[in-house]
């Protein structure tokens, strides 16, 4: 048995009860990386605990891959992939571009997904057949747009500082080709692709929980999301998301150069 949309909504709601009261409230931050800065907050941990508790009650035979509380049953047919706050740096800075990401993998493929931004009241969901938006703009099915050519594209990436060496050279080749590029939107950028507002996202150093909830929303809105070499994106790594197959091909050609 697989979950329905109401269950995903329930997961988003229990997570929001933990994240929203802590947003712009001076939440304590712990650094997980001795040689750098990889922040985590009480909101991350509490939200993931709440999500996991709901899943364990409703689907005890499913596995869980979570950012903050480890993994259980990754060899099972159905595995939940959870990022309670994707964009923790944005969260602790007061920027409302973070989101709760919840994906369901079946047989190793991302089948259903949700991205929730509770501060703005925006929720994106895919049931594996189509992708949907609910929020201030109403409720509707969403589709990507066709900008025609990469020279007309709007590109987003979290930060240029995350690229180094060959990765930076390849990313800059894409950046130099597009019409407009912007930084700093984390998971929100992918939802702008899915909803037809921008065209392209290029990133690297991603983990499975960074993309698990995003993949079905992009794919079922008409977009394409893969690794830079065209492989499946479920395990993260170097990721490109494009609004159309043609734009995706153009981006891969530049990233292969």
PDB file of N, CA and C in Angstrom, residues 32-75:
ATOM      1  N   UNK A  32      27.756  21.126  12.383  1.00  0.00           N
ATOM      2  CA  UNK A  32      28.063  19.701  12.261  1.00  0.00           C
ATOM      3  C   UNK A  32      29.417  19.437  11.626  1.00  0.00           C
ATOM      4  N   UNK A  33      30.103  20.473  11.132  1.00  0.00           N
ATOM      5  CA  UNK A  33      31.339  20.266  10.378  1.00  0.00           C
ATOM      6  C   UNK A  33      32.491  20.991  11.054  1.00  0.00           C
ATOM      7  N   UNK A  34      33.469  20.226  11.544  1.00  0.00           N
ATOM      8  CA  UNK A  34      34.584  20.810  12.295  1.00  0.00           C
ATOM      9  C   UNK A  34      35.413  21.760  11.448  1.00  0.00           C
ATOM     10  N   UNK A  35      35.605  21.427  10.169  1.00  0.00           N
ATOM     11  CA  UNK A  35      36.462  22.244   9.325  1.00  0.00           C
ATOM     12  C   UNK A  35      35.729  23.281   8.505  1.00  0.00           C
ATOM     13  N   UNK A  36      34.461  23.495   8.759  1.00  0.00           N
ATOM     14  CA  UNK A  36      33.683  24.453   7.984  1.00  0.00           C
ATOM     15  C   UNK A  36      32.419  24.827   8.729  1.00  0.00           C
ATOM     16  N   UNK A  37      31.344  25.038   7.986  1.00  0.00           N
ATOM     17  CA  UNK A  37      30.082  25.414   8.623  1.00  0.00           C
ATOM     18  C   UNK A  37      28.943  24.642   7.966  1.00  0.00           C
ATOM     19  N   UNK A  38      28.404  23.673   8.683  1.00  0.00           N
ATOM     20  CA  UNK A  38      27.266  22.879   8.225  1.00  0.00           C
ATOM     21  C   UNK A  38      26.219  22.916   9.331  1.00  0.00           C
ATOM     22  N   UNK A  39      25.332  23.917   9.300  1.00  0.00           N
ATOM     23  CA  UNK A  39      24.456  24.151  10.442  1.00  0.00           C
ATOM     24  C   UNK A  39      23.281  23.196  10.533  1.00  0.00           C
ATOM     25  N   UNK A  40      22.839  22.946  11.755  1.00  0.00           N
ATOM     26  CA  UNK A  40      21.607  22.224  12.020  1.00  0.00           C
ATOM     27  C   UNK A  40      20.934  22.897  13.202  1.00  0.00           C
ATOM     28  N   UNK A  41      19.628  22.940  13.199  1.00  0.00           N
ATOM     29  CA  UNK A  41      18.888  23.566  14.283  1.00  0.00           C
ATOM     30  C   UNK A  41      18.002  22.540  14.975  1.00  0.00           C
ATOM     31  N   UNK A  42      17.460  22.948  16.109  1.00  0.00           N
ATOM     32  CA  UNK A  42      16.489  22.110  16.804  1.00  0.00           C
ATOM     33  C   UNK A  42      15.272  21.848  15.915  1.00  0.00           C
ATOM     34  N   UNK A  43      14.957  22.824  15.050  1.00  0.00           N
ATOM     35  CA  UNK A  43      13.843  22.658  14.135  1.00  0.00           C
ATOM     36  C   UNK A  43      14.053  21.519  13.157  1.00  0.00           C
ATOM     37  N   UNK A  44      15.288  21.396  12.615  1.00  0.00           N
ATOM     38  CA  UNK A  44      15.608  20.272  11.728  1.00  0.00           C
ATOM     39  C   UNK A  44      15.320  18.946  12.427  1.00  0.00           C
ATOM     40  N   UNK A  45      15.857  18.816  13.613  1.00  0.00           N
ATOM     41  CA  UNK A  45      15.776  17.534  14.326  1.00  0.00           C
ATOM     42  C   UNK A  45      14.350  17.219  14.768  1.00  0.00           C
ATOM     43  N   UNK A  46      13.652  18.217  15.293  1.00  0.00           N
ATOM     44  CA  UNK A  46      12.292  17.983  15.771  1.00  0.00           C
ATOM     45  C   UNK A  46      11.340  17.689  14.615  1.00  0.00           C
ATOM     46  N   UNK A  47      11.511  18.374  13.498  1.00  0.00           N
ATOM     47  CA  UNK A  47      10.640  18.144  12.344  1.00  0.00           C
ATOM     48  C   UNK A  47      10.845  16.747  11.783  1.00  0.00           C
ATOM     49  N   UNK A  48      12.097  16.325  11.688  1.00  0.00           N
ATOM     50  CA  UNK A  48      12.327  14.964  11.176  1.00  0.00           C
ATOM     51  C   UNK A  48      11.768  13.917  12.129  1.00  0.00           C
ATOM     52  N   UNK A  49      11.915  14.126  13.411  1.00  0.00           N
ATOM     53  CA  UNK A  49      11.339  13.183  14.384  1.00  0.00           C
ATOM     54  C   UNK A  49       9.824  13.073  14.207  1.00  0.00           C
ATOM     55  N   UNK A  50       9.171  14.205  13.993  1.00  0.00           N
ATOM     56  CA  UNK A  50       7.710  14.208  13.829  1.00  0.00           C
ATOM     57  C   UNK A  50       7.299  13.484  12.554  1.00  0.00           C
ATOM     58  N   UNK A  51       8.029  13.728  11.473  1.00  0.00           N
ATOM     59  CA  UNK A  51       7.731  13.059  10.198  1.00  0.00           C
ATOM     60  C   UNK A  51       7.929  11.557  10.326  1.00  0.00           C
ATOM     61  N   UNK A  52       9.052  11.165  10.911  1.00  0.00           N
ATOM     62  CA  UNK A  52       9.357   9.737  11.042  1.00  0.00           C
ATOM     63  C   UNK A  52       8.320   9.018  11.903  1.00  0.00           C
ATOM     64  N   UNK A  53       7.861   9.679  12.951  1.00  0.00           N
ATOM     65  CA  UNK A  53       6.871   9.048  13.830  1.00  0.00           C
ATOM     66  C   UNK A  53       5.586   8.746  13.061  1.00  0.00           C
ATOM     67  N   UNK A  54       5.154   9.665  12.219  1.00  0.00           N
ATOM     68  CA  UNK A  54       3.942   9.445  11.418  1.00  0.00           C
ATOM     69  C   UNK A  54       4.139   8.288  10.433  1.00  0.00           C
ATOM     70  N   UNK A  55       5.291   8.264   9.777  1.00  0.00           N
ATOM     71  CA  UNK A  55       5.563   7.202   8.803  1.00  0.00           C
ATOM     72  C   UNK A  55       5.635   5.844   9.484  1.00  0.00           C
ATOM     73  N   UNK A  56       6.316   5.791  10.610  1.00  0.00           N
ATOM     74  CA  UNK A  56       6.474   4.515  11.312  1.00  0.00           C
ATOM     75  C   UNK A  56       5.143   3.960  11.797  1.00  0.00           C
ATOM     76  N   UNK A  57       4.210   4.847  12.145  1.00  0.00           N
ATOM     77  CA  UNK A  57       2.887   4.390  12.555  1.00  0.00           C
ATOM     78  C   UNK A  57       2.073   3.873  11.366  1.00  0.00           C
ATOM     79  N   UNK A  58       2.117   4.596  10.268  1.00  0.00           N
ATOM     80  CA  UNK A  58       1.263   4.266   9.122  1.00  0.00           C
ATOM     81  C   UNK A  58       1.870   3.214   8.199  1.00  0.00           C
ATOM     82  N   UNK A  59       3.200   3.207   8.074  1.00  0.00           N
ATOM     83  CA  UNK A  59       3.879   2.313   7.131  1.00  0.00           C
ATOM     84  C   UNK A  59       5.100   1.674   7.790  1.00  0.00           C
ATOM     85  N   UNK A  60       4.879   0.803   8.773  1.00  0.00           N
ATOM     86  CA  UNK A  60       6.004   0.227   9.522  1.00  0.00           C
ATOM     87  C   UNK A  60       6.933  -0.641   8.690  1.00  0.00           C
ATOM     88  N   UNK A  61       6.475  -1.076   7.519  1.00  0.00           N
ATOM     89  CA  UNK A  61       7.315  -1.908   6.667  1.00  0.00           C
ATOM     90  C   UNK A  61       8.142  -1.095   5.675  1.00  0.00           C
ATOM     91  N   UNK A  62       8.038   0.230   5.715  1.00  0.00           N
ATOM     92  CA  UNK A  62       8.810   1.082   4.813  1.00  0.00           C
ATOM     93  C   UNK A  62      10.142   1.457   5.443  1.00  0.00           C
ATOM     94  N   UNK A  63      11.151   1.691   4.620  1.00  0.00           N
ATOM     95  CA  UNK A  63      12.424   2.198   5.094  1.00  0.00           C
ATOM     96  C   UNK A  63      12.412   3.715   5.170  1.00  0.00           C
ATOM     97  N   UNK A  64      13.408   4.277   5.844  1.00  0.00           N
ATOM     98  CA  UNK A  64      13.526   5.729   5.981  1.00  0.00           C
ATOM     99  C   UNK A  64      14.985   6.139   5.828  1.00  0.00           C
ATOM    100  N   UNK A  65      15.232   7.115   4.966  1.00  0.00           N
ATOM    101  CA  UNK A  65      16.533   7.753   4.822  1.00  0.00           C
ATOM    102  C   UNK A  65      16.342   9.203   5.230  1.00  0.00           C
ATOM    103  N   UNK A  66      16.946   9.582   6.351  1.00  0.00           N
ATOM    104  CA  UNK A  66      16.769  10.932   6.861  1.00  0.00           C
ATOM    105  C   UNK A  66      18.084  11.640   7.081  1.00  0.00           C
ATOM    106  N   UNK A  67      18.068  12.963   6.974  1.00  0.00           N
ATOM    107  CA  UNK A  67      19.299  13.733   7.129  1.00  0.00           C
ATOM    108  C   UNK A  67      19.792  13.745   8.566  1.00  0.00           C
ATOM    109  N   UNK A  68      18.887  13.831   9.545  1.00  0.00           N
ATOM    110  CA  UNK A  68      19.299  14.100  10.909  1.00  0.00           C
ATOM    111  C   UNK A  68      19.293  12.882  11.828  1.00  0.00           C
ATOM    112  N   UNK A  69      18.529  11.842  11.518  1.00  0.00           N
ATOM    113  CA  UNK A  69      18.372  10.741  12.467  1.00  0.00           C
ATOM    114  C   UNK A  69      18.662   9.362  11.874  1.00  0.00           C
ATOM    115  N   UNK A  70      19.515   9.319  10.860  1.00  0.00           N
ATOM    116  CA  UNK A  70      19.984   8.041  10.362  1.00  0.00           C
ATOM    117  C   UNK A  70      18.991   7.329   9.458  1.00  0.00           C
ATOM    118  N   UNK A  71      19.380   6.099   9.079  1.00  0.00           N
ATOM    119  CA  UNK A  71      18.641   5.354   8.080  1.00  0.00           C
ATOM    120  C   UNK A  71      18.158   4.015   8.619  1.00  0.00           C
ATOM    121  N   UNK A  72      17.009   3.590   8.141  1.00  0.00           N
ATOM    122  CA  UNK A  72      16.421   2.310   8.534  1.00  0.00           C
ATOM    123  C   UNK A  72      15.864   1.630   7.292  1.00  0.00           C
ATOM    124  N   UNK A  73      16.214   0.371   7.069  1.00  0.00           N
ATOM    125  CA  UNK A  73      15.584  -0.427   6.023  1.00  0.00           C
ATOM    126  C   UNK A  73      15.770   0.090   4.617  1.00  0.00           C
ATOM    127  N   UNK A  74      16.982   0.504   4.268  1.00  0.00           N
ATOM    128  CA  UNK A  74      17.211   1.034   2.931  1.00  0.00           C
ATOM    129  C   UNK A  74      17.111  -0.038   1.846  1.00  0.00           C
ATOM    130  N   UNK A  75      17.099  -1.308   2.231  1.00  0.00           N
ATOM    131  CA  UNK A  75      16.955  -2.388   1.252  1.00  0.00           C
ATOM    132  C   UNK A  75      15.493  -2.759   1.005  1.00  0.00           C
TER     133      UNK A  75
END
